[in-house]
mmCIF file of C-alpha atoms in Angstrom:
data_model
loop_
_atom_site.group_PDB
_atom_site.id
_atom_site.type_symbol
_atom_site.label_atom_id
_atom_site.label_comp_id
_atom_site.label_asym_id
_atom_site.label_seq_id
_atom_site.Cartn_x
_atom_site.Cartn_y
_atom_site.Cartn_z
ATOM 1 C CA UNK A 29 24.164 -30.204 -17.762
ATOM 2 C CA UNK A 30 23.068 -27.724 -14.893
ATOM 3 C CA UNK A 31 22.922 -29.205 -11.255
ATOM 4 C CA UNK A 32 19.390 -28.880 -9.649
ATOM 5 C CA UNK A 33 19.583 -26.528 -6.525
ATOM 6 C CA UNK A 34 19.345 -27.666 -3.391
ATOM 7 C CA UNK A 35 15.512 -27.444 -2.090
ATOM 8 C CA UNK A 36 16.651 -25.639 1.734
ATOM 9 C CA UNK A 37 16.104 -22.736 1.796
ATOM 10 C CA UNK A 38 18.392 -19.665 3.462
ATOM 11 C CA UNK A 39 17.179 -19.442 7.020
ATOM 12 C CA UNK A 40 16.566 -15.820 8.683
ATOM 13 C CA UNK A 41 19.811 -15.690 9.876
ATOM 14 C CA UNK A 42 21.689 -16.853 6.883
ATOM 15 C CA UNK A 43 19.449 -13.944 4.815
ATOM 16 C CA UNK A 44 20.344 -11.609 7.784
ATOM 17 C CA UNK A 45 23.995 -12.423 7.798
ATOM 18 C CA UNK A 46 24.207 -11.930 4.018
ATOM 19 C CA UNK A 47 22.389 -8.857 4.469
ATOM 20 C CA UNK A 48 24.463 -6.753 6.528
ATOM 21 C CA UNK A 49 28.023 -8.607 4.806
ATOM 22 C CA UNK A 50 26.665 -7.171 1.772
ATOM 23 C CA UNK A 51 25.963 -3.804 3.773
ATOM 24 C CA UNK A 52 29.540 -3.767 4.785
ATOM 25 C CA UNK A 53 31.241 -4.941 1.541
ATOM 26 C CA UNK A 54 29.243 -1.760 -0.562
ATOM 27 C CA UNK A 55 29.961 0.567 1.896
ATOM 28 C CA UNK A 56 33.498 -0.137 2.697
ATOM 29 C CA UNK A 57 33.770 -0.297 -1.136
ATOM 30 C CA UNK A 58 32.658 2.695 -1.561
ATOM 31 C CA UNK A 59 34.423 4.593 1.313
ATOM 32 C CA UNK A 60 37.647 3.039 -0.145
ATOM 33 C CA UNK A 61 36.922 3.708 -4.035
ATOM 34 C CA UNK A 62 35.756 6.979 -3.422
ATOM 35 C CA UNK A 63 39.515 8.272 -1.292
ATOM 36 C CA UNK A 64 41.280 6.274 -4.755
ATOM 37 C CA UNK A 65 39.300 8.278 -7.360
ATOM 38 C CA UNK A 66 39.774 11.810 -5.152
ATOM 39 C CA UNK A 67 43.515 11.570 -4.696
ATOM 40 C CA UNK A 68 44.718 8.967 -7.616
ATOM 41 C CA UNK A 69 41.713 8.803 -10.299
ATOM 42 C CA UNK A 70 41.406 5.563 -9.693
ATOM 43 C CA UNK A 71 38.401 3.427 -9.237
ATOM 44 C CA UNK A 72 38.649 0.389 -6.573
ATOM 45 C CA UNK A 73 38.160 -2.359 -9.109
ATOM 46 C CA UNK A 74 41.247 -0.794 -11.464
ATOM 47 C CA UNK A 75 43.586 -0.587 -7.929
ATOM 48 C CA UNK A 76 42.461 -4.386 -7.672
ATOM 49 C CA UNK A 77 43.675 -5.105 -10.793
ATOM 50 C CA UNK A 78 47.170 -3.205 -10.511
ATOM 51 C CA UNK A 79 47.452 -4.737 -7.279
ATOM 52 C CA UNK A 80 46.838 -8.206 -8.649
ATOM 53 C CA UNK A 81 49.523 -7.600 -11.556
ATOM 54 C CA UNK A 82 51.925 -6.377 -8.790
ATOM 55 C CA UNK A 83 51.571 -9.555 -7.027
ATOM 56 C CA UNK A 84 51.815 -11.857 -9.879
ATOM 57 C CA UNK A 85 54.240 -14.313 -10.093
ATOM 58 C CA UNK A 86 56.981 -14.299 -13.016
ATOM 59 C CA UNK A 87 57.398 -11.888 -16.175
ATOM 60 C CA UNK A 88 54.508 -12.356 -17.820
ATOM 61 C CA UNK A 89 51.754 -10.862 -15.858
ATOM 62 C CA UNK A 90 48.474 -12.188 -15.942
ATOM 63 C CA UNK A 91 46.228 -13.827 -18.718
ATOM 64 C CA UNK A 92 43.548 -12.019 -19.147
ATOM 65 C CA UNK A 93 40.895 -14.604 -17.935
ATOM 66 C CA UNK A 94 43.227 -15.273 -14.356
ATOM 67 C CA UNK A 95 43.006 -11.100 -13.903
ATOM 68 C CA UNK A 96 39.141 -10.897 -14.760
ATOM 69 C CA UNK A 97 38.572 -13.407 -12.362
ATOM 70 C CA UNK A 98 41.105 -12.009 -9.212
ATOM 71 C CA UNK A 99 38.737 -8.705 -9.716
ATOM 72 C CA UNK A 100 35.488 -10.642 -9.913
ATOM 73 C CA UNK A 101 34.855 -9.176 -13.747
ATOM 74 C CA UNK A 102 33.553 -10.648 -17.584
ATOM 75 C CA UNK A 103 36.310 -10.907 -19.599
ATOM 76 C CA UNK A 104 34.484 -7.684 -21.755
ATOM 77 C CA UNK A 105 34.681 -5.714 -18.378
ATOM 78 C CA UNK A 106 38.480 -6.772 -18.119
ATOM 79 C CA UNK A 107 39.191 -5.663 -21.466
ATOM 80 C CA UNK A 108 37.384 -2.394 -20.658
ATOM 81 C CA UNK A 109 39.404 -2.441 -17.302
ATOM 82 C CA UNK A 110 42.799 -3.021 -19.118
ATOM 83 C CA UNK A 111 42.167 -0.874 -21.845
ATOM 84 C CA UNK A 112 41.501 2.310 -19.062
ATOM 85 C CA UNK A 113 44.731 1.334 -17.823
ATOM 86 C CA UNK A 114 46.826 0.698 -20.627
ATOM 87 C CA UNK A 115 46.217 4.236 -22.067
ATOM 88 C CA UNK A 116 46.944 6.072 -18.911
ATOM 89 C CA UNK A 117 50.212 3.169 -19.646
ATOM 90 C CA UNK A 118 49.888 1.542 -15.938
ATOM 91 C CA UNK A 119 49.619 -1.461 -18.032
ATOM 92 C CA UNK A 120 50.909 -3.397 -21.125
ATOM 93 C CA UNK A 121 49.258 -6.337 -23.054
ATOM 94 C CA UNK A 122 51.860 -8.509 -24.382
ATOM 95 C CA UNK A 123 51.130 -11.987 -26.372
ATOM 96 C CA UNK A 124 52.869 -14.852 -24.083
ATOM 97 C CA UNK A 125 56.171 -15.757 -25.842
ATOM 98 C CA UNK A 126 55.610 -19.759 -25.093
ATOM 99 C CA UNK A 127 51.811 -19.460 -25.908
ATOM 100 C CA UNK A 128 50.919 -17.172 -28.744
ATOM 101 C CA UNK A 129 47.229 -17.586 -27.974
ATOM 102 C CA UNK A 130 47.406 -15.977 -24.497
ATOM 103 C CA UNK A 131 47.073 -12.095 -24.320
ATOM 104 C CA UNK A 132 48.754 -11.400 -20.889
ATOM 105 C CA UNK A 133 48.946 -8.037 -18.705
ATOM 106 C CA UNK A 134 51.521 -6.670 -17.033
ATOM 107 C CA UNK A 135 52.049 -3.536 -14.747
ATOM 108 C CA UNK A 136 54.257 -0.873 -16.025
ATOM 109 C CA UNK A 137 56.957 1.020 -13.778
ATOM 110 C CA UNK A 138 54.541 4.086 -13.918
ATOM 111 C CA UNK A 139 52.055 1.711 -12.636
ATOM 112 C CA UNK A 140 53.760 0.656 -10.305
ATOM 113 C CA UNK A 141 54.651 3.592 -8.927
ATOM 114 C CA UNK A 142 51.185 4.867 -9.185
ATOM 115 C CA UNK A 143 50.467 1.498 -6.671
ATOM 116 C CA UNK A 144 52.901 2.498 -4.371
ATOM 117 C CA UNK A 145 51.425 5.662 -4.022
ATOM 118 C CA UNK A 146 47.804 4.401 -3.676
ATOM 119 C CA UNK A 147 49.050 1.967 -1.270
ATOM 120 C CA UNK A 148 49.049 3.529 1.853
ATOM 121 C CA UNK A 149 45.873 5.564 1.390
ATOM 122 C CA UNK A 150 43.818 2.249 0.297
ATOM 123 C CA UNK A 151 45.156 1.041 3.520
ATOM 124 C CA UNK A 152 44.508 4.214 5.670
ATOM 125 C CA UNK A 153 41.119 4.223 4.081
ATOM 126 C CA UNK A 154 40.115 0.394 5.069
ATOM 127 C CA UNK A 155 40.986 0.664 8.176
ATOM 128 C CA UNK A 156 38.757 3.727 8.928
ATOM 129 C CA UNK A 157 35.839 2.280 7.107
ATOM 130 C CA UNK A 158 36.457 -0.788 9.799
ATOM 131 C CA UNK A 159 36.386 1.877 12.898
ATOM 132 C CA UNK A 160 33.919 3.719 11.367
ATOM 133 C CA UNK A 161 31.655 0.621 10.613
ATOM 134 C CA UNK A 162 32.817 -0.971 13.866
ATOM 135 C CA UNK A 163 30.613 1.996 15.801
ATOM 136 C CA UNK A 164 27.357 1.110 13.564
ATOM 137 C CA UNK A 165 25.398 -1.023 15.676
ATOM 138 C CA UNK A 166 24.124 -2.908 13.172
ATOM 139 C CA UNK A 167 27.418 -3.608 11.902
ATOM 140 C CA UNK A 168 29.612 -3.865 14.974
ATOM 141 C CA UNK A 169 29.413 -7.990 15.762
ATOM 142 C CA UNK A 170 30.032 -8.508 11.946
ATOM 143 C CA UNK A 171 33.284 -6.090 12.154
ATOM 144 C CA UNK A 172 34.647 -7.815 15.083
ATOM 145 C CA UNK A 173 34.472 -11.051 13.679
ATOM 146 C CA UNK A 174 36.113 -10.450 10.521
ATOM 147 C CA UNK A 175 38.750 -7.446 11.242
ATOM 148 C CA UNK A 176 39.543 -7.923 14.142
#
């Protein structure tokens, strides 16, 4: 059974803070995925995901439902995702020992030595889409209060 929505409606500034957050978010996102596809040939989405497996905790990785949603994708996308990844062998699907009905991923050592790599330039590359962004007027009160 679906909820009814709420009958408020978003005032002006709600609309105009969602406006320029989703201003920032596309162009940091693409400042940052374009520097990981020139030097790494990776997108944004499939450092994400590397990043997430990195992080994860224990042997196993990720099921593939916790990893599509940590990078905000379907679980087709994911398979896509994992399936980019897995033939460039940055990844390995493996069917969970204790529960033969999960598929789980987990990084490789090539990916994650590819991650290391990426690392520093992701982080170089956020942090001048911040300064840059920070100098956009339209942008500047929104940078402050979130990065700084």
């Amino acid at each position: 059974m679906k909820r009814a929505m709420s009958e408020r409606h978003a005032s002006d500034q709600e609309q105009g803070a969602w406006n320029q957050l989703a201003m920032f978010h596309a162009r940091v996102s693409a400042m940052v995925g374009r520097s990981l596809q020139d030097r790494f040939g990776l997108s944004l989405t499939e450092y994400s995901a590397l990043e997430a497996l990195a992080e994860a905790p224990g042997a196993d990785g990720l099921r593939m439902q916790v990893l599509a949603d940590t990078v905000g994708l379907n679980q087709s996308s994911v398979s896509r995702l994992v399936a980019r990844l897995e033939r460039e062998d940055l990844v390995e699907r493996n069917l969970n020992q204790r529960d033969r009905r999960g598929v789980f991923t987990t990084i490789t050592q090539a990916g994650r030595e590819m991650l290391g790599e990426a690392m520093p330039v992701y982080s170089q590359t956020l942090a001048a889409a911040f300064d840059r962004l920070g100098a956009d007027p339209e942008l500047r009160e929104l940078v402050e209060r979130i990065g700084r």
